[in-house]
Amino acid sequence: MDNTGANPQGIVVPPVEGVAGGGTAYGWNDGGGVHFSNSSPRGSIDPSEVLTSDLVHVWCLPSTANVGPQEIPSRHLEPINLLAARNERESVQIALRPKATWGGSGSAGVVQVQCCDLTSTSGDRLVVGQSITLRRVVSILGVPDALVPLDLPVSQINLAPGETTALWVSIDVPSAQPQGQYEGEFFITAIKAEAESPSQRLGKADRYQLYSELRNCLDIMEPDEGKPLDEVVERAKSVTTSLRRALLSPVFSEFSTDNGPVDMMDEDAISNLTVRVKLNLTVWDFVLPATPSLPAVFGISDTVIEDRFGVEHGSDEWYEALDQHFKWLLHYRISPYFCRWGGNMRVLTYTCPWPADHPKSDEYFSDPRLAAYAVPYSQAVPGAAQDYLQKEIDILRTKSHWKKAYFYLWDEPLNLEQYDMVRSMASKIHTYAPDARVLTTYYCGPSDAPLGPTPFEAFVKVPKFLRPHTQIYCTSEWVLGDREDLAKEIVSELQPENGEEWWTYVCLGPSDPHPNWHIGMRGTQHRAVFWRVWKEGATGFLYWGANCYEKATVPSAEISFRRGLPPGDGVLYYPGEVFSSSHQPVASVRLERILSGLQDLEYLQLYTSRYGRGEGLALLEKTGMYLGPERYTLEHTPIDVMRGEIFNTCRS
């Protein structure tokens, strides 16, 4: 995205079709807070002569706040104080709402946001663009959800009249970052919408001349193998002259002066009219593990990628697209798998699109960030290979990462025929690998062969019915309702001594007020999904889809959620092309809160490893963070209290 000259980052909300709902205001209501006047004549204010604080209200909110366009400020600007372990991401929001109009038609005005590194007293740094990122919160269905990246270290943002804009600041603390107190600032300045920059005024002939100069530099220097030294020197002198002439072109005039290049963070550019947002970060002296303690396996639809991005199944472009999605999601402590749906909810799942004898297979499966991987029952890319399944298993069983492997064959079998298909497929797998783990998701027993007198009793008896053809029994949280004590009945039917595990999942349900990831739910409600998983004692988690929008055939097509599903169900990130020319996926607010929930779980695991599970449960109750699926904090403070308590008692 271009954020210079006359093109400040006034991101247009993408069209959304398919599901009605959502809302526009979250958090504080319109009845309180500070009131503004937009009665000033449009464009009559010169922002270079007025305090930015008189033009824009700036305030900060935690990452669990849903900051919609109609959010009304109810607090003054205060320094941001964050706490983080090493190998952890912490986020906060900066909200901006115009008090007056100083811009052109349709705009309240433009603000410039500048970021600086965070530094410690010992000189260690967290660098902008590497550890520090800035994204704009964009509403989907009227609800703040998409996080569109902004340029760093400087961005220009268009503010709409009478609307609040939220900026999402994230800090990724590297695993080797020294502990300590880090400080930095964000500088927010109301500015005039600049006229065209010199680069925008260049005509085609001027642009072609510049292109020719740069092209000539390459032609002169390539190739130079075997050339006499004096000829190479002459070529270098010629290239130097050409580059100097190119740098003196008007296209670069805004970046240089007679005294050398302009420092984008020069104090002259930060006037006394600027609003300064101070950020303090405490980096603790422990590291969150690279390999997640709890496998969280999330599906990515390969057919959605094929349709939207126009890549043919099995082509080089297809492999590249899947590789990008896989690596991107790993940053969220998620273990991705690709999926393709068949009839009657049979599903082909695979984490690596390449076969087990390909070098990419070891690269994927040996990555310490990957906690679990799906092995396909049949080839992800059809070929002529005989005995494919046996060959894959024979190779993978020789690897140290085989303990991460699982087979996910069928989604939510409903009747005896479907359950028998699971049993048959699992039997074939166990013929080749008796120690293989088969995962089955379910929320009921076979409807045409009841296993008990009531639906729940039949549901609880599924492990006995499927044994020994399933090792990971993955049940819907919807079945439990608000009776988390029922989890004990499920676990009592399992045989952990024989390698059986209990995982859980959410999808359509449970619904409000229970934790889930639907658009429009509270921020703590999103984050609490993994609080619930930890408290109930599950050892893994599955989510059916992260990119399952309706079919589209161009990357930039309107965002359409699948009809019949709650808003946001099955969609945790968006194609970057919907918002800009970027090909990088755009995370949702919900995906960031999923990461935060998984990090919270690591804190609880650390505390439990020191003091026992009973003490961990007591801490959840003492802080008021999570007591049950209908009793969890709606405020952010208990989260930081829990994390601070764990740090104070577990620091080395």
XYZ file of C-alpha atoms in Angstrom:
652
model
C 0.000 0.000 0.000
C 1.149 3.483 -0.775
C 0.983 5.791 2.213
C 2.839 8.783 0.874
C 1.780 11.906 -0.903
C -1.924 12.193 -1.583
C -2.696 8.590 -0.711
C -2.965 8.174 3.063
C -4.054 4.773 4.247
C -7.784 5.245 4.183
C -8.613 1.559 3.911
C -12.019 0.918 2.406
C -14.137 -1.632 4.224
C -14.422 -4.598 1.860
C -17.886 -5.665 0.719
C -19.307 -8.566 2.700
C -22.119 -10.708 1.399
C -23.865 -13.806 2.671
C -24.712 -13.299 6.332
C -26.547 -10.449 7.994
C -25.730 -9.464 11.532
C -22.913 -8.067 13.588
C -23.218 -4.578 14.994
C -21.358 -1.336 15.071
C -20.641 -0.360 18.667
C -18.746 -2.363 21.274
C -17.495 -1.522 24.724
C -18.654 1.839 26.019
C -22.062 3.185 25.033
C -22.842 6.544 23.501
C -24.318 7.921 26.695
C -21.039 8.807 28.383
C -17.572 9.926 27.575
C -16.294 13.042 25.895
C -18.415 14.962 23.400
C -16.955 16.560 20.295
C -17.973 19.250 17.871
C -17.586 18.848 14.119
C -18.946 22.318 13.421
C -15.650 23.796 12.196
C -15.709 24.831 8.526
C -14.342 21.964 6.467
C -10.625 22.329 5.805
C -10.395 25.698 7.584
C -8.074 24.370 10.306
C -4.339 24.281 9.690
C -3.119 21.238 11.683
C 0.428 22.611 11.698
C -0.794 25.384 14.015
C -3.061 23.372 16.324
C -2.331 20.777 18.965
C -3.158 17.327 17.614
C -4.847 16.610 20.942
C -7.331 19.378 20.080
C -8.133 17.699 16.769
C -8.026 14.021 17.640
C -8.965 12.093 20.743
C -6.364 9.366 21.376
C -6.784 6.630 23.946
C -5.620 3.050 24.479
C -7.490 -0.194 25.037
C -6.505 -3.815 25.664
C -6.474 -6.444 22.923
C -9.702 -7.937 24.309
C -11.719 -4.768 23.549
C -13.899 -4.687 20.414
C -13.369 -1.166 19.123
C -16.019 -0.357 16.518
C -16.471 2.849 14.475
C -19.020 4.207 16.965
C -16.788 3.679 19.993
C -16.914 6.761 22.233
C -13.813 7.548 24.318
C -14.351 7.317 28.040
C -10.811 7.560 29.287
C -7.811 9.846 29.013
C -4.593 8.850 27.303
C -2.296 6.994 29.663
C 1.011 5.165 29.133
C 0.675 1.578 27.909
C 2.149 -1.027 30.247
C 2.570 -4.548 28.869
C 4.017 -7.753 30.293
C 5.486 -10.554 28.175
C 7.616 -13.657 28.375
C 10.228 -14.400 25.784
C 8.795 -16.081 22.674
C 5.456 -14.367 23.300
C 3.377 -11.810 21.429
C 1.545 -9.073 23.304
C -0.879 -6.662 21.657
C -2.666 -3.442 22.527
C -4.952 -1.032 20.662
C -4.664 2.701 20.076
C -7.989 4.363 19.241
C -8.302 7.594 17.238
C -11.470 9.682 16.884
C -11.577 13.132 15.248
C -12.867 16.064 17.288
C -12.928 18.425 14.296
C -12.436 18.499 10.543
C -9.199 19.670 8.926
C -9.195 17.499 5.807
C -10.755 17.519 2.386
C -14.023 16.194 1.066
C -15.288 13.108 2.883
C -12.439 13.060 5.382
C -12.061 14.490 8.856
C -8.341 14.674 8.195
C -5.104 12.745 7.981
C -2.922 11.685 10.892
C 0.650 10.504 10.667
C 1.659 7.672 12.988
C 5.356 7.135 13.671
C 6.827 4.253 15.630
C 10.180 3.869 17.301
C 12.125 0.919 18.670
C 11.641 -0.149 22.271
C 14.914 0.080 24.174
C 16.056 -1.100 27.585
C 18.393 0.676 30.000
C 21.113 -1.792 28.985
C 20.738 -0.866 25.325
C 18.827 -3.898 24.091
C 16.187 -3.205 21.456
C 12.928 -4.476 20.053
C 13.007 -3.223 16.486
C 10.132 -1.672 14.548
C 9.184 -3.841 11.591
C 10.778 -6.933 13.121
C 9.426 -7.229 16.653
C 6.923 -4.359 16.449
C 4.077 -4.337 13.930
C 1.170 -1.972 13.375
C -2.169 -2.887 11.780
C -5.424 -1.089 11.207
C -8.602 -2.716 12.516
C -11.150 -2.946 9.691
C -14.789 -3.836 10.292
C -16.351 -6.915 8.728
C -20.152 -7.035 8.868
C -19.902 -3.865 10.919
C -17.747 -5.618 13.517
C -14.013 -4.885 14.071
C -12.198 -7.977 12.813
C -9.633 -7.690 9.975
C -6.116 -6.489 10.844
C -4.654 -4.799 7.776
C -0.879 -4.126 7.961
C 0.363 -0.531 7.899
C 3.719 0.712 6.666
C 6.494 1.180 9.220
C 8.001 3.224 10.735
C 5.641 5.892 9.353
C 2.041 5.618 8.147
C -0.567 8.155 7.165
C -4.174 7.337 8.029
C -7.372 8.936 6.836
C -9.891 9.477 9.658
C -13.581 9.459 8.813
C -15.848 12.104 10.364
C -17.627 10.898 13.480
C -15.933 7.495 13.469
C -13.321 5.801 15.605
C -10.315 4.114 14.023
C -8.404 1.463 15.974
C -4.733 0.601 15.477
C -3.518 -2.815 16.600
C 0.043 -2.789 17.971
C 1.799 -6.139 18.391
C 5.164 -6.830 19.987
C 6.858 -10.170 19.335
C 9.521 -10.891 21.921
C 12.255 -13.187 20.521
C 13.239 -16.267 22.528
C 16.720 -14.881 23.179
C 15.627 -11.338 24.084
C 17.261 -10.156 27.328
C 14.827 -9.597 30.172
C 14.191 -6.106 31.457
C 12.167 -2.929 31.075
C 11.754 -1.620 27.527
C 10.416 1.804 26.619
C 9.374 3.552 23.432
C 6.804 5.907 21.957
C 4.269 6.242 19.171
C 3.908 9.731 17.707
C 0.533 10.766 16.314
C 0.338 14.044 14.407
C -2.520 15.630 12.491
C -1.192 16.763 9.114
C -2.357 18.351 5.907
C -3.190 16.008 3.062
C -0.095 16.522 0.954
C -0.185 17.437 -2.691
C 1.234 15.030 -5.215
C 4.789 14.005 -4.475
C 7.444 14.620 -7.149
C 7.342 10.916 -8.038
C 3.623 11.168 -8.799
C 4.190 14.218 -11.031
C 6.735 12.464 -13.250
C 5.529 11.882 -16.767
C 5.933 8.644 -18.674
C 9.027 9.903 -20.502
C 10.744 10.818 -17.208
C 9.875 7.504 -15.662
C 11.235 5.688 -18.720
C 14.481 7.649 -18.522
C 14.915 6.639 -14.882
C 14.137 3.028 -15.760
C 16.701 3.111 -18.574
C 19.384 4.480 -16.255
C 18.855 1.667 -13.747
C 18.589 -0.963 -16.475
C 21.840 0.292 -17.961
C 23.585 -0.248 -14.634
C 22.705 -3.941 -14.757
C 23.738 -4.236 -18.400
C 27.128 -2.711 -17.632
C 27.901 -4.998 -14.695
C 26.522 -8.300 -16.015
C 28.404 -10.371 -16.818
C 31.860 -9.373 -15.627
C 33.426 -12.819 -15.177
C 36.847 -13.062 -16.783
C 37.124 -9.352 -17.576
C 40.401 -7.514 -16.971
C 40.546 -5.616 -13.683
C 40.878 -2.196 -15.327
C 37.765 -2.856 -17.415
C 35.791 -3.877 -14.289
C 36.936 -0.658 -12.573
C 35.795 1.431 -15.533
C 32.439 -0.332 -15.509
C 32.058 0.365 -11.776
C 32.807 4.065 -12.349
C 30.191 4.216 -15.094
C 27.608 2.520 -12.875
C 28.410 4.955 -10.043
C 27.794 7.907 -12.345
C 24.495 6.440 -13.551
C 23.271 5.666 -10.037
C 24.207 9.136 -8.792
C 22.253 10.659 -11.690
C 19.271 8.411 -10.880
C 19.335 9.367 -7.192
C 19.225 13.044 -8.141
C 15.986 12.414 -10.001
C 12.883 14.241 -8.643
C 11.391 10.849 -7.724
C 13.854 10.690 -4.777
C 13.944 14.361 -3.872
C 11.710 13.948 -0.823
C 14.180 11.484 0.717
C 17.386 13.497 0.430
C 18.823 16.924 1.148
C 22.162 18.643 0.548
C 23.265 17.214 3.882
C 22.301 13.619 3.077
C 19.198 11.484 3.577
C 16.406 12.634 5.846
C 15.932 10.629 9.031
C 12.266 9.635 9.068
C 12.318 9.797 12.860
C 14.122 13.156 13.080
C 12.916 15.260 15.997
C 12.070 18.058 13.556
C 9.376 15.812 12.119
C 7.926 15.315 15.601
C 6.633 18.692 16.621
C 5.427 19.918 19.992
C 1.926 19.569 18.535
C 2.281 15.779 18.422
C 0.453 13.336 20.713
C 2.965 10.969 22.283
C 1.798 7.507 23.311
C 4.308 6.008 25.723
C 4.722 2.234 25.730
C 6.461 0.303 28.509
C 7.121 -3.426 28.180
C 8.403 -5.734 30.891
C 10.127 -8.800 29.412
C 10.141 -11.626 31.913
C 12.991 -14.068 32.437
C 11.265 -17.198 31.170
C 10.561 -18.507 27.682
C 7.344 -19.969 26.317
C 8.174 -23.334 24.708
C 8.689 -23.387 20.941
C 6.547 -26.529 20.710
C 3.050 -25.854 22.043
C 2.128 -27.902 25.109
C -1.322 -28.532 23.646
C -1.705 -29.481 19.964
C -4.177 -27.090 18.317
C -4.832 -28.449 14.826
C -6.675 -26.124 12.437
C -7.977 -26.961 8.973
C -7.177 -25.047 5.771
C -9.399 -25.790 2.781
C -7.224 -26.559 -0.239
C -10.221 -26.215 -2.569
C -10.815 -22.640 -1.361
C -7.178 -21.824 -2.181
C -7.484 -23.448 -5.609
C -10.687 -21.616 -6.502
C -9.843 -18.166 -5.158
C -6.218 -18.008 -6.289
C -6.678 -19.872 -9.563
C -4.060 -22.546 -8.894
C -4.393 -26.028 -10.328
C -4.283 -28.934 -7.887
C -0.768 -30.368 -7.870
C 0.845 -27.524 -9.852
C 3.965 -25.658 -8.725
C 1.783 -22.639 -7.902
C -0.468 -24.875 -5.791
C 2.460 -26.126 -3.708
C 3.689 -22.551 -3.253
C 0.257 -21.363 -2.105
C -0.136 -24.180 0.420
C 3.404 -23.651 1.678
C 2.666 -19.958 2.302
C -0.502 -20.691 4.287
C 1.178 -23.424 6.340
C 4.172 -21.291 7.334
C 2.022 -18.247 8.079
C -0.260 -20.100 10.521
C 2.674 -21.650 12.375
C 3.341 -18.185 13.832
C 0.074 -18.521 15.791
C 1.082 -21.662 17.746
C -1.289 -23.560 15.440
C -0.537 -26.917 13.781
C -2.221 -26.573 10.378
C -3.629 -29.351 8.236
C -5.098 -29.098 4.744
C -8.484 -30.641 4.114
C -10.717 -31.698 1.244
C -14.277 -32.760 1.946
C -15.927 -35.813 0.411
C -19.430 -37.228 0.616
C -21.148 -37.845 3.956
C -18.477 -35.863 5.839
C -15.560 -38.062 4.842
C -12.504 -35.839 4.853
C -9.029 -36.085 3.343
C -6.580 -34.357 5.674
C -2.847 -33.823 5.296
C -0.368 -31.429 6.870
C 2.298 -31.741 4.165
C 1.258 -31.791 0.483
C 4.514 -33.532 -0.451
C 4.938 -37.326 0.070
C 6.939 -38.680 3.002
C 10.049 -39.338 0.874
C 10.267 -35.688 -0.230
C 12.711 -33.374 1.626
C 9.839 -30.970 2.375
C 8.209 -33.665 4.500
C 11.000 -33.666 7.068
C 11.169 -29.865 6.926
C 7.487 -29.623 7.831
C 7.261 -32.383 10.400
C 10.527 -31.581 12.196
C 9.612 -27.930 12.737
C 9.523 -27.529 16.546
C 6.512 -25.192 16.252
C 4.428 -28.037 14.835
C 2.836 -30.009 17.673
C 0.915 -32.537 15.538
C 0.554 -33.440 11.873
C -2.100 -35.205 9.817
C -1.107 -38.115 7.583
C -3.372 -38.559 4.534
C -5.213 -41.868 4.116
C -4.858 -41.485 0.357
C -2.606 -39.335 -1.833
C -3.107 -35.589 -1.566
C -2.002 -35.356 -5.192
C -3.273 -38.433 -7.096
C -0.546 -40.458 -8.782
C 0.281 -43.946 -9.923
C 1.981 -45.057 -6.702
C 1.038 -48.527 -5.501
C 0.513 -49.274 -1.824
C 0.733 -45.550 -1.085
C -0.530 -45.717 2.500
C 1.850 -48.478 3.545
C 4.859 -46.735 1.979
C 4.030 -43.454 3.705
C 3.665 -45.137 7.076
C 6.832 -47.211 6.657
C 8.854 -44.031 6.012
C 7.270 -41.912 8.743
C 7.578 -44.590 11.436
C 11.361 -44.410 11.133
C 11.330 -40.706 12.023
C 11.565 -39.199 15.489
C 8.586 -36.955 14.645
C 6.270 -39.975 14.141
C 4.934 -39.357 17.649
C 3.301 -36.175 16.276
C 1.381 -38.074 13.579
C -2.376 -38.679 13.527
C -4.983 -39.773 10.961
C -8.212 -37.769 10.704
C -10.546 -39.826 8.509
C -14.141 -38.770 9.065
C -15.830 -35.704 10.495
C -18.706 -36.322 12.911
C -19.998 -39.785 11.862
C -23.747 -39.992 12.436
C -24.902 -43.534 11.704
C -23.699 -47.112 11.887
C -22.527 -47.150 8.264
C -20.285 -44.119 8.816
C -18.915 -45.440 12.096
C -18.145 -48.761 10.377
C -16.262 -46.873 7.653
C -14.082 -45.322 10.349
C -13.457 -48.730 11.875
C -12.565 -50.244 8.486
C -10.144 -47.455 7.486
C -8.524 -47.465 10.923
C -8.053 -51.251 10.772
C -6.077 -50.882 7.544
C -3.875 -48.197 9.115
C -3.230 -50.280 12.227
C -2.239 -53.236 10.055
C 0.759 -51.208 8.933
C 1.297 -49.306 12.205
C -0.257 -50.675 15.394
C 0.927 -47.536 17.217
C -0.763 -45.123 14.778
C -3.170 -42.576 16.250
C -6.588 -42.229 14.609
C -8.607 -39.122 15.497
C -12.412 -39.120 15.310
C -14.609 -36.072 15.897
C -18.148 -36.719 17.130
C -21.040 -35.248 19.081
C -23.324 -38.320 19.182
C -23.332 -42.059 18.808
C -24.766 -43.857 15.745
C -28.386 -42.706 15.423
C -29.576 -46.051 14.038
C -27.883 -48.175 16.728
C -28.255 -46.385 20.097
C -25.478 -47.128 22.536
C -27.470 -45.947 25.570
C -30.970 -45.037 26.764
C -30.347 -41.254 26.402
C -28.420 -39.257 23.785
C -25.746 -38.270 26.298
C -25.298 -41.813 27.602
C -24.967 -43.010 24.009
C -22.429 -40.269 23.362
C -20.349 -41.267 26.400
C -20.224 -44.892 25.182
C -18.686 -44.047 21.795
C -15.109 -44.853 22.966
C -16.121 -48.370 23.902
C -17.856 -48.743 20.506
C -14.879 -47.441 18.474
C -12.061 -49.070 20.460
C -9.415 -50.025 19.262
C -10.022 -48.136 16.012
C -9.659 -44.646 17.505
C -7.019 -43.283 19.853
C -7.973 -39.582 19.919
C -11.620 -39.034 20.879
C -12.413 -35.465 19.858
C -15.774 -34.221 21.148
C -17.788 -31.057 20.630
C -17.862 -28.543 23.477
C -21.503 -27.988 22.504
C -22.402 -31.386 24.017
C -21.272 -30.288 27.470
C -23.320 -27.096 27.537
C -22.639 -25.386 30.847
C -22.048 -28.761 32.567
C -18.275 -28.934 32.470
C -18.500 -31.623 35.147
C -19.692 -33.936 32.353
C -16.132 -33.900 31.055
C -15.248 -36.274 33.875
C -17.747 -38.802 32.543
C -16.169 -38.644 29.100
C -12.643 -39.033 30.437
C -13.679 -41.922 32.700
C -14.493 -43.999 29.610
C -11.005 -43.589 28.153
C -7.916 -45.741 28.630
C -4.969 -43.315 28.826
C -2.686 -46.195 29.759
C -3.321 -47.508 26.230
C -2.583 -44.150 24.605
C -6.172 -42.888 24.378
C -6.650 -39.100 24.506
C -9.522 -36.655 24.826
C -9.534 -33.616 22.544
C -12.298 -31.067 22.018
C -13.541 -28.757 19.277
C -15.918 -25.866 18.608
C -17.745 -25.081 15.359
C -21.373 -23.964 14.946
C -21.741 -24.248 18.670
C -21.533 -23.548 21.472
C -23.189 -20.175 21.102
C -23.253 -17.058 23.262
C -22.408 -16.721 26.130
C -20.112 -19.743 25.855
C -16.572 -19.288 24.510
C -16.305 -19.509 20.722
C -14.846 -17.541 17.800
C -17.882 -16.036 16.118
C -17.704 -12.434 14.933
C -19.344 -10.095 17.425
C -18.559 -12.109 20.543
C -16.656 -10.401 23.356
C -12.885 -10.329 23.259
C -12.490 -12.385 26.422
C -15.061 -14.828 25.018
C -12.721 -15.506 22.088
C -9.706 -15.853 24.350
C -11.553 -18.075 26.842
C -11.851 -21.020 24.428
C -8.455 -22.279 25.546
C -9.075 -21.393 29.174
C -11.984 -23.816 28.967
C -9.905 -26.481 27.205
C -7.277 -26.295 29.930
C -9.730 -26.309 32.832
C -11.668 -29.309 31.483
C -8.453 -31.272 30.992
C -8.445 -31.935 27.249
C -5.034 -32.759 25.765
C -5.634 -31.369 22.273
C -7.973 -29.232 20.191
C -9.300 -29.215 16.621
C -10.925 -26.483 14.537
C -12.536 -27.403 11.250
C -11.550 -24.451 9.045
C -9.648 -21.183 9.067
C -10.243 -20.013 5.465
C -13.644 -21.425 4.582
C -15.310 -18.461 2.886
C -17.809 -18.965 0.090
C -16.437 -19.861 -3.324
C -14.774 -17.072 -5.311
C -12.586 -17.180 -8.404
C -10.416 -14.083 -7.907
C -8.278 -13.279 -4.837
C -9.778 -9.804 -4.364
C -13.404 -10.965 -4.556
C -15.865 -9.828 -1.907
C -15.742 -11.685 1.382
C -18.681 -14.052 1.682
C -19.279 -16.169 4.756
C -20.965 -19.510 4.235
C -24.711 -19.361 4.535
C -26.233 -21.137 7.488
C -23.177 -20.647 9.696
C -22.733 -18.048 12.439
C -20.764 -15.007 11.205
C -17.062 -15.807 11.143
C -17.449 -19.546 11.715
C -14.711 -21.260 9.718
C -12.982 -17.975 8.803
C -10.058 -16.766 10.925
C -8.085 -14.851 8.299
C -8.709 -13.106 4.990
C -6.957 -12.908 1.610
C -4.603 -9.923 1.614
C -5.732 -9.007 -1.899
C -9.162 -7.996 -0.579
C -7.588 -4.993 1.152
C -4.525 -4.120 -0.930
C -2.041 -5.448 -3.461
C -0.406 -7.582 -0.758
C -0.445 -11.357 -1.165
C 0.051 -11.978 2.556
C -2.985 -13.264 4.501
C -4.676 -10.755 6.792
C -5.291 -12.002 10.330
C -8.544 -11.453 12.162
C -8.788 -10.000 15.644
C -10.124 -13.429 16.625
C -6.995 -15.204 15.384
C -4.837 -12.891 17.506
C -6.986 -13.728 20.526
C -6.593 -17.430 19.758
C -2.829 -16.934 19.973
C -3.258 -15.069 23.265
C -5.389 -17.904 24.648
C -2.768 -20.479 23.673
C -0.106 -18.358 25.381
C -2.293 -18.143 28.511
C -2.456 -21.928 28.459
C 1.354 -22.105 28.507
C 1.392 -19.890 31.614
C -1.054 -22.253 33.308
C 1.013 -25.272 32.244
C 4.124 -23.666 33.737
C 2.339 -22.939 37.004
C 0.899 -26.467 37.177
C 4.296 -28.047 36.528
C 5.594 -26.251 39.633
C 2.638 -26.445 42.002
C 0.187 -29.054 40.699
C -3.073 -28.875 38.770
C -5.137 -28.126 41.866
C -3.224 -24.908 42.456
C -3.656 -23.940 38.809
C -7.427 -24.371 39.050
C -7.431 -22.375 42.273
C -5.555 -19.544 40.546
C -8.187 -19.325 37.793
C -10.873 -19.008 40.445
C -8.930 -16.593 42.675
C -8.261 -14.156 39.837
C -11.810 -14.481 38.507
C -10.440 -15.094 35.014
C -12.358 -18.299 34.285
C -14.761 -20.289 36.430
C -16.874 -21.951 33.750
C -18.333 -21.581 30.225
C -20.829 -19.000 31.452
C -18.645 -17.477 34.179
C -15.488 -15.824 32.915
C -14.137 -12.308 33.050
C -15.512 -9.694 30.684
C -12.662 -7.350 31.625
C -8.978 -7.591 30.766
C -7.499 -6.923 34.218
C -7.912 -10.480 35.625
C -5.857 -11.791 32.699
C -2.878 -9.645 33.622
C -3.373 -10.481 37.310
C -3.194 -14.204 36.496
C -0.108 -13.775 34.322
C 1.615 -11.550 36.887
C 0.900 -14.024 39.681
C 2.427 -16.854 37.664
C 5.517 -14.799 36.845
C 6.055 -13.751 40.449
C 5.850 -17.327 41.703
C 7.635 -19.108 38.826
C 10.498 -16.793 37.920
C 13.840 -18.416 38.135
